[in-house]
Coordinates of C-alpha atoms in Angstrom, one line a residue:
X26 CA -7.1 -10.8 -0.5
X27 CA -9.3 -9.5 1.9
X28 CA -10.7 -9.4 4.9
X29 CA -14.7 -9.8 5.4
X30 CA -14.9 -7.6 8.9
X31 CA -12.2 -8.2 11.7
X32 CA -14.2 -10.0 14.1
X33 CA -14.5 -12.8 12.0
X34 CA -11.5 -13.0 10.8
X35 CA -9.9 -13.1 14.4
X36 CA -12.1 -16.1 15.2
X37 CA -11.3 -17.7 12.4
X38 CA -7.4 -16.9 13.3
X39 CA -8.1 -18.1 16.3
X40 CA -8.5 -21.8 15.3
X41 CA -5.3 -22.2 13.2
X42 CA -1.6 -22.5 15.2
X43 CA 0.7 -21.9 12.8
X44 CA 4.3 -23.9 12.8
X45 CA 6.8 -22.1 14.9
X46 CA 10.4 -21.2 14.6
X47 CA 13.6 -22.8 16.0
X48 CA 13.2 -20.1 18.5
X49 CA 9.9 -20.5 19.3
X50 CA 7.8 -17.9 17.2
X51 CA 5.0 -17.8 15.1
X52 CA 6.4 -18.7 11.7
X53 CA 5.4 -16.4 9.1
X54 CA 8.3 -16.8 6.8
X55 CA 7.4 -17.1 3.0
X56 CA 6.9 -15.0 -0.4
X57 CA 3.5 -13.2 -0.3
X58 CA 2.8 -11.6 -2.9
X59 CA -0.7 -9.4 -3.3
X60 CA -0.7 -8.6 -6.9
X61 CA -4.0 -10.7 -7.2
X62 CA -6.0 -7.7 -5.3
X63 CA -4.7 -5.4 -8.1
X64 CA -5.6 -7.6 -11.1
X65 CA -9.0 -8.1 -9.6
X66 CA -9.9 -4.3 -9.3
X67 CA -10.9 -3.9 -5.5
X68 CA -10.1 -0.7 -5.0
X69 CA -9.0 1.4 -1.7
X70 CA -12.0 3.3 -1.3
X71 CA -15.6 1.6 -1.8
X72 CA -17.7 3.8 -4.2
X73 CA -20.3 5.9 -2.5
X74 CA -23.6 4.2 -3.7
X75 CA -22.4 0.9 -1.6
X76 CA -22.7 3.0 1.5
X77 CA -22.0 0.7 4.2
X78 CA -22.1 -2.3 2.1
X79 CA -18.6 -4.4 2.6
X80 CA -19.5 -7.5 0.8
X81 CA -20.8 -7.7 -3.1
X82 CA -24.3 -9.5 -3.5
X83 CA -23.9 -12.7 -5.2
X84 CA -24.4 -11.6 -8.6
X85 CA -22.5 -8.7 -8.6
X86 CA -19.6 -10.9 -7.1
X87 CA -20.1 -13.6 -10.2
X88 CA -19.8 -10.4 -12.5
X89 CA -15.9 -10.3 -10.7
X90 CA -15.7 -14.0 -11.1
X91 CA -16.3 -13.4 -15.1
X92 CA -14.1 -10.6 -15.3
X93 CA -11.3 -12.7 -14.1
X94 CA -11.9 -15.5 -15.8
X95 CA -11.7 -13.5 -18.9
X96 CA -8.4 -12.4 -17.9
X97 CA -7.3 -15.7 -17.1
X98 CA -8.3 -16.8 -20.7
X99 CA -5.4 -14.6 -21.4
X100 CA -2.8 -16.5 -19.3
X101 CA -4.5 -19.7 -19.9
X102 CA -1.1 -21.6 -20.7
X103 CA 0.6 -20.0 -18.2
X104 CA -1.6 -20.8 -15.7
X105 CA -2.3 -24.4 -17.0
X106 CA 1.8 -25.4 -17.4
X107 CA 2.9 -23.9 -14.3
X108 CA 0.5 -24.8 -11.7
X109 CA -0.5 -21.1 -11.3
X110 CA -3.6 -20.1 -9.4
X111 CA -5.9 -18.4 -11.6
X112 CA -7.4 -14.8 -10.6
X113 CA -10.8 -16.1 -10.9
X114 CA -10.1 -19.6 -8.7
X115 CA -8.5 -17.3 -5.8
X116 CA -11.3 -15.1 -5.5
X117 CA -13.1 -17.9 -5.3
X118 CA -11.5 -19.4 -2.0
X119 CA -10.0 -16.0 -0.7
X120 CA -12.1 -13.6 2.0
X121 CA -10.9 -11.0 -0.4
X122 CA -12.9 -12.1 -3.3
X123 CA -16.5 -10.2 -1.8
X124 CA -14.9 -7.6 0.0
X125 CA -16.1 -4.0 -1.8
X126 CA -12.8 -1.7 -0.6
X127 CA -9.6 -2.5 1.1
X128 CA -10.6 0.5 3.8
X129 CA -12.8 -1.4 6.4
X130 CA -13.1 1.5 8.8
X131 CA -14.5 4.0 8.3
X132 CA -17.6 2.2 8.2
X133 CA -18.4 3.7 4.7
X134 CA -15.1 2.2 3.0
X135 CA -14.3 5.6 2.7
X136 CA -11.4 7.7 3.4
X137 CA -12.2 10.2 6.3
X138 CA -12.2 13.9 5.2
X139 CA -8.8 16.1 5.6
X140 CA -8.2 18.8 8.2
X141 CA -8.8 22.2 6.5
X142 CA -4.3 22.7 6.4
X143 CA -4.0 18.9 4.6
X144 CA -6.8 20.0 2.2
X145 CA -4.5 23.2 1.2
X146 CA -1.3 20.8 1.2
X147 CA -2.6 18.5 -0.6
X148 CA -4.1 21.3 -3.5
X149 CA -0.9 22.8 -3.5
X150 CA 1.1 19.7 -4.0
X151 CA 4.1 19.0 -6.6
X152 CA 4.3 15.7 -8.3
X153 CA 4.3 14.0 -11.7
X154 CA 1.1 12.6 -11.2
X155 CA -0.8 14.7 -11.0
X156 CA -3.0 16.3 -14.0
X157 CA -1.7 19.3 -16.2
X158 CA 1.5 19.3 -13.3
X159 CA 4.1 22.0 -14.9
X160 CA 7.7 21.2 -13.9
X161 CA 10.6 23.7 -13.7
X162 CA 12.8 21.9 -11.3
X163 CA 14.0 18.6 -9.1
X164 CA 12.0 20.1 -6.6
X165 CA 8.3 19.7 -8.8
X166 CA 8.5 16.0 -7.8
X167 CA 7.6 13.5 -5.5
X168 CA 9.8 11.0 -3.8
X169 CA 8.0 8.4 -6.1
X170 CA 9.1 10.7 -9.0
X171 CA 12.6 10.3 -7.4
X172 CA 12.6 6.9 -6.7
X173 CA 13.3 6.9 -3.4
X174 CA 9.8 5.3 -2.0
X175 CA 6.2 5.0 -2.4
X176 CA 5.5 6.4 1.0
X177 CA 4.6 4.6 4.3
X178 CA 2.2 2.5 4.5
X179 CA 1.3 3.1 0.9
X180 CA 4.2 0.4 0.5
X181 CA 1.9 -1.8 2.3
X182 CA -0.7 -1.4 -0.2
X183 CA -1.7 -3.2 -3.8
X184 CA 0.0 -1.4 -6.6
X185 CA 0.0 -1.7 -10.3
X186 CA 2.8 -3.7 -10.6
X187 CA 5.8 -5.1 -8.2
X188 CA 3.9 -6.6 -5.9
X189 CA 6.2 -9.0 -4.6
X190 CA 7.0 -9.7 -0.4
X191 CA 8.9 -11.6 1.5
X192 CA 9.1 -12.3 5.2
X193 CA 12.5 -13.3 6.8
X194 CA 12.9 -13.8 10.8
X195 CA 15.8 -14.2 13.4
X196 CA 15.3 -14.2 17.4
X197 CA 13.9 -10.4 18.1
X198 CA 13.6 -9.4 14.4
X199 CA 11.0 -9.7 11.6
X200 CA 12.0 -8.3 8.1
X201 CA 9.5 -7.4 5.5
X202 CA 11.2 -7.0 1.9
X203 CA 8.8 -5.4 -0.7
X204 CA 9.5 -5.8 -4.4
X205 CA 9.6 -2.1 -4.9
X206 CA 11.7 0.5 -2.5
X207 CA 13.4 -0.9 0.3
X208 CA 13.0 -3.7 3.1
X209 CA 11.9 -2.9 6.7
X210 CA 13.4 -3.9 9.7
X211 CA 11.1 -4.8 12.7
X212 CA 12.8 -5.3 16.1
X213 CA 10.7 -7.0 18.7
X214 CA 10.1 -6.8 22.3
X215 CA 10.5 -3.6 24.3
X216 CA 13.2 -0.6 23.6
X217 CA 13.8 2.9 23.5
X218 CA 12.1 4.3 20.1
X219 CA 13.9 6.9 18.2
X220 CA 14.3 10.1 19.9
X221 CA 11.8 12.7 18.0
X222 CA 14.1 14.5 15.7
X223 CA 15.2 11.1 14.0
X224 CA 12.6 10.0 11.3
X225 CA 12.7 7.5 8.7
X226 CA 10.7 6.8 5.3
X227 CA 9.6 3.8 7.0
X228 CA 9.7 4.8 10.4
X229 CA 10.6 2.8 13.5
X230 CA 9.0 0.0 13.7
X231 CA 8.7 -2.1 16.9
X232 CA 6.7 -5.4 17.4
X233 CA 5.6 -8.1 19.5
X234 CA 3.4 -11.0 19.8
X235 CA -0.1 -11.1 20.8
X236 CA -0.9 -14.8 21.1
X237 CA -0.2 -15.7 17.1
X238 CA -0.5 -12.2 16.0
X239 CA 2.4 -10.2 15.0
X240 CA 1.0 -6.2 15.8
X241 CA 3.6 -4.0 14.7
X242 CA 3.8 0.0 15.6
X243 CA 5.7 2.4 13.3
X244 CA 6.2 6.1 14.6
X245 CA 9.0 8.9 13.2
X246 CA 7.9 8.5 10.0
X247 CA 9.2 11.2 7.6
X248 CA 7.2 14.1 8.4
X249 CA 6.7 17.1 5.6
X250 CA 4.4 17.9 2.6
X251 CA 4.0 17.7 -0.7
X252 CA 4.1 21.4 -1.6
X253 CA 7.3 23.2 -0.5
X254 CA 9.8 23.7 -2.7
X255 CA 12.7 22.8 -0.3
X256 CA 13.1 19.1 -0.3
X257 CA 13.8 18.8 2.7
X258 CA 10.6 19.5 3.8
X259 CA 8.6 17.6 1.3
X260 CA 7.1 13.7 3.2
X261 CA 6.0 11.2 1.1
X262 CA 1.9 10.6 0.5
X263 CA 0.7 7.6 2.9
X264 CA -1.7 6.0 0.4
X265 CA -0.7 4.3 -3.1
X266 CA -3.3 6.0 -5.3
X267 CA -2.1 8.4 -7.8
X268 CA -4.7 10.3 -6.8
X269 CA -3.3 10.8 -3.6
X270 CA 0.4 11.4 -4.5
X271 CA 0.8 14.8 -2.9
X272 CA -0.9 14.1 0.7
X273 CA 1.5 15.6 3.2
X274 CA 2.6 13.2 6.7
X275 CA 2.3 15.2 10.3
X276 CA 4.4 14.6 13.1
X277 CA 2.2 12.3 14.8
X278 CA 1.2 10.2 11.9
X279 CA 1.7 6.3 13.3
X280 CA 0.2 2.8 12.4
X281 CA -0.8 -0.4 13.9
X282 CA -0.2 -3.8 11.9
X283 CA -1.5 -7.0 12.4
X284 CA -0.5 -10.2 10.7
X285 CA -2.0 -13.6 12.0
X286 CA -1.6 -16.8 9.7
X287 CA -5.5 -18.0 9.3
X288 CA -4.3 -20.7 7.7
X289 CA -0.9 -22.9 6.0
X290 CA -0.9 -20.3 3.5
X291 CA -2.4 -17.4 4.2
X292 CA -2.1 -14.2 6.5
X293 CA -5.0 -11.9 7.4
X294 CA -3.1 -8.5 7.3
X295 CA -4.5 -5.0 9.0
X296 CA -3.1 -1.8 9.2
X297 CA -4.6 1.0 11.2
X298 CA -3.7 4.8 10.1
X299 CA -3.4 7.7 12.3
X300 CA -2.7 11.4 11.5
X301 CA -4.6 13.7 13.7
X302 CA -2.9 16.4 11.4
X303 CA -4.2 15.1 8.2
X304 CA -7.1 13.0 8.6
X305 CA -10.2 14.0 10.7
X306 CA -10.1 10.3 11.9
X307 CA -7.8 7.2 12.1
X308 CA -8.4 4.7 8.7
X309 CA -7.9 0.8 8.7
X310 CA -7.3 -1.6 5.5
X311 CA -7.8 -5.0 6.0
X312 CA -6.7 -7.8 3.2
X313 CA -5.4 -11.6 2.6
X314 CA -1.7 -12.0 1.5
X315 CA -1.7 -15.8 -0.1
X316 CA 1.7 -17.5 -0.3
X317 CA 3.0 -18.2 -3.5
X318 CA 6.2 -19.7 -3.6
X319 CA 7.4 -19.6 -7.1
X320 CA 7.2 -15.8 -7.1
X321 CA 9.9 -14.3 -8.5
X322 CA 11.5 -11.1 -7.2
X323 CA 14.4 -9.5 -9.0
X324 CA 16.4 -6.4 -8.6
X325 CA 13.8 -3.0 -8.9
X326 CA 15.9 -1.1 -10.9
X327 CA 14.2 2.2 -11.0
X328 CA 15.0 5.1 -13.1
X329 CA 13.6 8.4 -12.3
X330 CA 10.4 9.1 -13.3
X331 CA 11.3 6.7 -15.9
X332 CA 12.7 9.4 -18.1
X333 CA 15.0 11.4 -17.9
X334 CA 14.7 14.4 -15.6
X335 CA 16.7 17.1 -17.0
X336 CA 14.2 16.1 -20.8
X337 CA 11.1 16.1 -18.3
X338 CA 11.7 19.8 -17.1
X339 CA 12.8 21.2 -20.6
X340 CA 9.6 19.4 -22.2
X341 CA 7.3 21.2 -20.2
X342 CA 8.7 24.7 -20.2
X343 CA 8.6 24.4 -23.9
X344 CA 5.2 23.6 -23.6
X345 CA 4.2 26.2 -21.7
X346 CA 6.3 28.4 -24.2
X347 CA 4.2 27.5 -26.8
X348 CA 1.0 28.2 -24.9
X349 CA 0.2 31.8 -25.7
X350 CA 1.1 30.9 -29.6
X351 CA -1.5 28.6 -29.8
X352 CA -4.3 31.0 -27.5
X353 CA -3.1 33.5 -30.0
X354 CA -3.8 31.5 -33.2
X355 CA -6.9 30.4 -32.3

């Protein structure tokens, strides 16, 4: 769910106080999943003829409303014997439901261009996703291909499927465990960071309290690109987006979260993006996690690139083996 425009949103923060812990913080403990945003089609970027439009009309928002309620139609006893919010009845009450794009900033929606060395990266990039890709090693894939992540803070982000998070706190920690690839670990307060050379898929994450916002800072994030063929040097893309599967991560990439509880069961999430390396300018996404209790999340057993690799690689050099037979017979 999402955001309408931060300034709103912190006012509207502003007038709910959230329980607290035994120890005195905010309590933000609770499942959260944000499959809804998926199954409702807002995408990352707003398209180009909305401009600087970040709210659908009326109508064009009761054409969402229909879509959903189509797909509810679908789940209809689900929804009715369990007690299950229908998609259509949560875009109805969340800020998410008129929001055009999850980017907020730029002002467009849109992402910001790439420095001229990201675009060549990125164009030279090895991974399963992307169209026509040719694979004659290990090396040919991504670290989503390899299941080892989807990338900070594409993590962060709506996905197909696996949407599943869950917060967990102790005095001076905060835990975020996604349903897919891994569980971070957020240490509060003040602290030496990681000394440069030491990087994570995650990064180092520090927080702290503003009032009832948790704001969260990540540096050493795994730093590489999506190109070389020594994997130690390839990074992981930042954004979810098949599309975007081979962006590369520069040494300076960080990001700012913020979490504040608008309300018993909902959080207005933000996360800022910058990469002076590969982005021209710093990008934010802004969206509504809703609590769901009755979510399920179960082991993510992922196999890699759900197939096998070694039947992957020998598949497409027998393709391209058959390539000039074909040209030839045509």
């Amino acid at each position: 769910m999402l955001l309408c425009g931060a300034p709103a949103v912190a006012g509207e923060a502003a007038a709910y106080h959230p329980p607290r812990t035994a120890w005195g913080d905010p309590d933000l403990r609770g499942t959260w999943p944000i499959q809804n945003i998926n199954d409702a089609r807002i995408p990352l970027e707003r398209s180009a003829e909305m401009g600087e439009r970040a709210r659908l009309t009326e109508k064009e928002f009761a054409e969402r409303v229909a879509r959903a309620e189509k797909s509810d139609g679908e789940y209809a006893n689900d929804i009715h014997n369990s007690g299950t919010q229908g998609l259509a009845d949560w875009l109805r009450h969340s800020r998410t439901g008129h929001q055009t794009s999850l980017l907020v900033s730029p002002p467009d929606g849109r992402l910001p261009p790439l420095t001229p060395e990201a675009q060549a990266l990125f164009a030279a990039g090895r991974s399963s996703w992307k169209e026509g890709q040719a694979f004659d090693w290990v090396s040919d894939m991504d670290a989503f291909d390899r299941c080892i992540t989807r990338g900070f803070p594409a993590m962060m982000l709506p996905k197909p499927y696996n949407n599943g998070l869950r917060i967990f706190q102790s005095p001076g920690y905060v835990v975020l465990q996604l349903e897919m690839f891994g569980t971070r670990i957020v240490r509060l307060g003040e602290g030496a960071r990681w000394p440069d050379p030491v990087r994570g898929w995650y990064g180092d994450s520090r927080g702290r309290w503003e009032g009832d916002t948790l704001v969260i800072e990540t540096t050493n994030i795994v730093t590489g690109d999506g190109a070389s063929r020594d994997v130690a040097h390839r990074a992981a893309s930042p954004l979810p987006n098949r599309n975007f599967s081979t962006l590369p991560m520069g040494p300076q990439a960080r990001t700012t979260e913020r979490l504040t509880m608008t309300g018993p069961d909902t959080i207005a999430y933000e996360v800022t993006f910058s990469d002076p390396a590969v982005f021209t300018r710093s990008w934010t996404a802004a969206f509504e996690w809703t609590r769901d209790s009755s979510y399920q999340i179960y082991e993510y057993a992922c196999h890699e690139r759900n197939d096998h690799v070694r039947t992957l690689i020998e598949t497409s050099r027998a393709a391209r083996r058959s390539q000039p037979a074909e040209r030839a017979a045509q």
